[in-house]
Amino acid sequence: MEVATATEASAPAASGGAARQSHPFPWLDAAISEPYYFLHLLAFFSYFAARSAALSADDGGELHDRLLRREIQAVLVFLVLFVVKVVKEETWEAFIADSLLYAKGLLLAVTLVIDYWLALGYFMGFIVIYAVAQQPPYDSLGHSNHLTPLQLESLLTEEPTSRFWLVEFRTSFSAKCIQSSSVLPELSNIYSNKNISFGIIDLGHFPNAAAKFGISMWDHLPTYILFDKATEVARFPEITSESKIFVPKVTKKLLCQHFDLDRRLIEYLST
């Protein structure tokens, strides 16, 4: 009964991801339908109107030359950073977040050439966007399920359907959680079987569950815990003094090695 409930809980998110992927231009659909992307697009495109107005008021033509040089420099810097991120980033969400951050910084540098008050206006505008809209997380669940703490407890103790459960504890307001939100669903597509299942719990909806699982709401999110039935056997990040200083970036390779998923899959296939 609890397994069915957990599956039903994940159905809306899964159907939303399927609807997005069925769109002929999913990136265009996201840019228009998601306030986070739409507001950023408005801010960036408004620069062309501000640029045109500034140049029309420039009689000497000096502004045009200075502005063109700064724009070329900004585009070249952005392209270099863009290529570096394409090579290094593993998740699309992290890539978009970093690219937008670089684009906003370079836009401010360019607008400083036009007018300090214009640059300040863009800076305040980006703060407003940050306050009213957040980057949407990865919208597919793969073979994982959205769970409540009660559902997880039932799945672990009452005739467990899987021996192992790898559960991600996240919040929707954490940038780190959003940027790594595709990692667990993609791992579940590879390693999910009758021996190990994958689940996601949003601690923003169940803040009282954080203390129960020994998780701080203000750092170390997202947290991943591997359960063997009702017993915790491993977690990432670990609760150590070193982990409070430096937490490695969450990647599929890191979690696969930390929880030894390859060995568990081989053991399952060999039985």
Coordinates of C-alpha atoms in Angstrom, one line a residue:
M1 CA 0.0 0.0 0.0
E2 CA 2.8 2.4 0.9
V3 CA 4.7 1.6 -2.3
A4 CA 1.6 2.5 -4.4
T5 CA 1.3 5.7 -2.4
A6 CA 4.9 6.7 -3.0
T7 CA 4.5 6.0 -6.7
E8 CA 1.4 8.1 -6.9
A9 CA 3.1 10.9 -5.1
S10 CA 5.8 11.0 -7.8
A11 CA 3.3 10.9 -10.7
P12 CA 2.6 14.7 -11.0
A13 CA 6.3 15.5 -11.3
A14 CA 6.9 12.7 -13.7
S15 CA 4.0 13.7 -15.9
G16 CA 5.3 17.3 -15.8
G17 CA 8.7 16.2 -17.0
A18 CA 7.2 14.1 -19.7
A19 CA 5.1 17.0 -20.9
R20 CA 8.2 19.3 -21.0
Q21 CA 10.2 16.7 -23.0
S22 CA 7.4 16.1 -25.5
H23 CA 7.4 19.8 -26.4
P24 CA 9.2 20.3 -29.8
F25 CA 11.4 23.0 -28.3
P26 CA 11.7 22.2 -24.5
W27 CA 14.3 24.9 -23.9
L28 CA 12.0 27.5 -25.5
D29 CA 9.0 26.2 -23.4
A30 CA 11.1 26.5 -20.2
A31 CA 12.3 30.0 -21.1
I32 CA 8.7 31.2 -21.5
S33 CA 6.9 29.3 -18.8
E34 CA 9.4 29.5 -16.0
P35 CA 9.5 32.9 -14.3
Y36 CA 13.2 32.5 -13.5
Y37 CA 14.3 32.2 -17.1
F38 CA 11.7 34.5 -18.5
L39 CA 12.7 37.4 -16.2
H40 CA 16.3 36.9 -17.0
L41 CA 15.5 37.0 -20.7
L42 CA 13.6 40.3 -20.3
A43 CA 16.5 41.8 -18.4
F44 CA 19.1 40.8 -21.0
F45 CA 17.0 41.9 -24.0
S46 CA 16.2 45.2 -22.3
Y47 CA 19.9 46.0 -22.7
F48 CA 19.5 46.6 -26.4
A49 CA 16.8 49.2 -25.8
A50 CA 19.0 50.9 -23.2
R51 CA 22.0 50.7 -25.6
S52 CA 20.1 52.3 -28.4
A53 CA 18.8 55.1 -26.3
A54 CA 22.3 55.9 -24.9
L55 CA 23.9 55.9 -28.4
S56 CA 21.1 58.1 -29.8
A57 CA 21.9 60.7 -27.1
D58 CA 25.7 60.5 -27.8
D59 CA 26.7 63.4 -30.1
G60 CA 30.4 62.9 -30.2
G61 CA 30.5 59.2 -31.0
E62 CA 33.1 58.4 -28.3
L63 CA 30.6 56.3 -26.4
H64 CA 30.0 54.1 -29.4
D65 CA 33.7 53.1 -29.7
R66 CA 34.2 52.5 -26.0
L67 CA 31.0 50.5 -25.7
L68 CA 31.8 48.4 -28.7
R69 CA 35.2 47.5 -27.3
R70 CA 33.7 46.6 -23.9
E71 CA 31.0 44.5 -25.6
I72 CA 33.6 42.6 -27.6
Q73 CA 35.6 41.9 -24.5
A74 CA 32.6 40.8 -22.6
V75 CA 31.5 38.4 -25.4
L76 CA 35.0 36.9 -25.6
V77 CA 35.2 36.4 -21.9
F78 CA 31.8 34.8 -21.8
L79 CA 32.6 32.4 -24.6
V80 CA 35.8 31.3 -22.8
L81 CA 33.8 30.7 -19.5
F82 CA 31.0 29.0 -21.5
V83 CA 33.4 26.5 -23.1
V84 CA 35.1 25.8 -19.7
K85 CA 31.7 25.1 -18.1
V86 CA 30.6 22.9 -21.0
V87 CA 33.6 20.7 -20.4
K88 CA 33.5 20.7 -16.6
E89 CA 29.9 20.8 -15.5
E90 CA 28.0 17.5 -15.2
T91 CA 24.4 18.8 -14.7
W92 CA 22.4 21.1 -17.0
E93 CA 21.0 23.0 -14.0
A94 CA 24.5 23.9 -12.7
F95 CA 25.6 24.9 -16.1
I96 CA 22.7 27.3 -16.6
A97 CA 23.1 28.8 -13.1
D98 CA 26.8 29.5 -13.6
S99 CA 26.3 30.8 -17.2
L100 CA 23.6 33.2 -16.0
L101 CA 25.9 34.4 -13.2
Y102 CA 28.7 35.2 -15.6
A103 CA 26.3 36.8 -18.1
K104 CA 24.9 39.1 -15.3
G105 CA 28.4 40.1 -14.2
L106 CA 29.5 40.9 -17.7
L107 CA 26.3 42.9 -18.4
L108 CA 27.0 45.0 -15.3
A109 CA 30.5 45.6 -16.5
V110 CA 29.2 46.7 -20.0
T111 CA 26.5 49.0 -18.6
L112 CA 29.1 50.8 -16.4
V113 CA 30.4 52.2 -19.6
I114 CA 27.0 53.7 -20.5
D115 CA 25.9 55.0 -17.1
Y116 CA 26.5 54.1 -13.4
W117 CA 22.8 54.6 -12.6
L118 CA 21.9 52.1 -15.4
A119 CA 24.3 49.5 -14.0
L120 CA 22.8 50.1 -10.5
G121 CA 19.4 49.6 -12.0
Y122 CA 20.3 46.3 -13.5
F123 CA 22.0 45.2 -10.2
M124 CA 18.8 46.0 -8.3
G125 CA 16.8 44.2 -11.0
F126 CA 18.8 41.0 -10.6
I127 CA 18.3 41.2 -6.8
V128 CA 14.6 41.4 -7.4
I129 CA 14.6 38.4 -9.8
Y130 CA 16.6 36.4 -7.2
A131 CA 14.0 37.3 -4.5
V132 CA 10.8 36.6 -6.5
A133 CA 11.9 33.6 -8.7
Q134 CA 14.0 30.6 -8.3
Q135 CA 15.6 28.3 -10.8
P136 CA 13.4 25.2 -11.4
P137 CA 14.9 21.8 -10.5
Y138 CA 15.3 18.9 -12.9
D139 CA 11.8 17.9 -13.8
S140 CA 12.2 14.1 -14.3
L141 CA 12.2 11.5 -11.5
G142 CA 13.7 8.6 -13.6
H143 CA 13.1 5.5 -11.5
S144 CA 13.0 7.4 -8.2
N145 CA 10.0 8.3 -6.1
H146 CA 9.0 11.4 -4.1
L147 CA 8.5 10.2 -0.5
T148 CA 7.3 11.5 2.8
P149 CA 9.2 10.6 5.9
L150 CA 6.3 8.4 7.0
Q151 CA 6.3 6.6 3.6
L152 CA 10.1 6.0 3.9
E153 CA 9.7 4.6 7.4
S154 CA 7.0 2.2 6.2
L155 CA 9.0 1.1 3.2
L156 CA 12.1 0.4 5.4
T157 CA 10.3 -1.5 8.2
E158 CA 7.1 -3.0 6.9
E159 CA 7.9 -5.8 4.5
P160 CA 10.5 -3.8 2.5
T161 CA 10.2 -4.3 -1.2
S162 CA 13.9 -3.5 -1.7
R163 CA 16.8 -4.3 0.6
F164 CA 18.5 -1.0 -0.1
W165 CA 17.1 2.5 -0.4
L166 CA 19.2 5.4 -1.5
V167 CA 17.3 8.6 -0.4
E168 CA 18.1 12.2 -1.3
F169 CA 17.1 14.8 1.3
R170 CA 16.8 18.2 -0.4
T171 CA 15.0 21.6 -0.2
S172 CA 13.5 23.5 -3.1
F173 CA 15.1 26.8 -1.9
S174 CA 18.7 25.6 -1.9
A175 CA 20.7 26.5 -5.0
K176 CA 23.0 23.5 -4.5
C177 CA 20.0 21.1 -4.3
I178 CA 18.5 22.5 -7.5
Q179 CA 21.8 22.3 -9.4
S180 CA 22.3 18.7 -8.4
S181 CA 18.7 17.7 -8.8
S182 CA 19.3 15.6 -11.8
V183 CA 22.0 13.4 -10.2
L184 CA 19.8 10.9 -8.3
P185 CA 17.1 10.5 -11.0
E186 CA 19.8 9.7 -13.6
L187 CA 21.5 7.2 -11.2
S188 CA 18.1 5.6 -10.6
N189 CA 17.8 5.0 -14.4
I190 CA 21.1 3.0 -14.3
Y191 CA 21.1 1.2 -10.9
S192 CA 17.4 0.8 -9.9
N193 CA 16.4 -2.9 -9.5
K194 CA 14.7 -5.2 -7.0
N195 CA 17.6 -4.9 -4.6
I196 CA 18.0 -1.1 -4.5
S197 CA 15.4 1.7 -4.9
F198 CA 15.7 5.5 -5.0
G199 CA 13.7 8.1 -3.2
I200 CA 13.6 11.9 -2.7
I201 CA 12.3 13.7 0.4
D202 CA 11.8 17.5 0.3
L203 CA 12.8 18.8 3.8
G204 CA 11.1 22.1 2.9
H205 CA 7.8 20.3 3.3
F206 CA 8.9 18.2 6.3
P207 CA 11.4 20.3 8.3
N208 CA 10.9 18.2 11.4
A209 CA 12.3 15.2 9.7
A210 CA 15.7 16.8 9.3
A211 CA 16.6 16.3 13.0
K212 CA 15.4 12.7 12.9
F213 CA 17.9 11.9 10.2
G214 CA 20.7 14.1 11.6
I215 CA 20.6 16.6 8.8
S216 CA 21.2 20.4 9.1
M217 CA 18.8 22.5 7.1
W218 CA 21.4 25.2 6.6
D219 CA 24.4 23.2 5.4
H220 CA 25.2 19.8 3.9
L221 CA 22.2 19.9 1.6
P222 CA 21.6 17.8 -0.4
T223 CA 22.2 14.8 1.9
Y224 CA 22.2 11.3 0.5
I225 CA 21.6 8.3 2.9
L226 CA 21.8 4.6 2.0
F227 CA 19.6 2.4 4.1
D228 CA 19.9 -1.4 4.4
K229 CA 16.3 -2.0 5.4
A230 CA 15.9 0.2 8.5
T231 CA 19.6 0.7 9.1
E232 CA 21.7 3.5 7.8
V233 CA 24.9 2.1 6.2
A234 CA 26.4 5.2 4.5
R235 CA 25.7 8.9 3.9
F236 CA 27.1 11.8 1.9
P237 CA 28.3 14.2 3.0
E238 CA 29.5 12.4 6.1
I239 CA 29.2 14.0 9.5
T240 CA 32.8 14.9 10.3
S241 CA 34.7 18.0 11.1
E242 CA 36.4 17.9 7.7
S243 CA 33.1 17.7 5.8
K244 CA 32.0 20.9 7.5
I245 CA 34.9 22.7 6.0
F246 CA 34.8 21.3 2.5
V247 CA 32.1 19.3 0.7
P248 CA 32.9 17.9 -2.7
K249 CA 30.6 18.8 -5.6
V250 CA 27.8 16.2 -6.0
T251 CA 28.3 14.2 -9.2
K252 CA 27.0 10.8 -10.4
K253 CA 30.6 9.4 -10.3
L254 CA 31.1 10.6 -6.7
L255 CA 27.9 9.1 -5.4
C256 CA 28.4 5.9 -7.4
Q257 CA 31.8 5.4 -5.7
H258 CA 30.7 6.5 -2.3
F259 CA 27.8 4.1 -2.1
D260 CA 29.5 1.4 -4.1
L261 CA 26.6 1.2 -6.6
D262 CA 28.5 -0.8 -9.2
R263 CA 29.3 -3.6 -6.8
R264 CA 25.7 -3.8 -5.5
L265 CA 24.5 -3.9 -9.1
I266 CA 26.9 -6.7 -9.9
E267 CA 25.8 -8.7 -6.8
Y268 CA 22.2 -8.3 -7.9
L269 CA 22.8 -9.5 -11.4
S270 CA 24.9 -12.5 -10.3
T271 CA 22.1 -13.8 -8.0

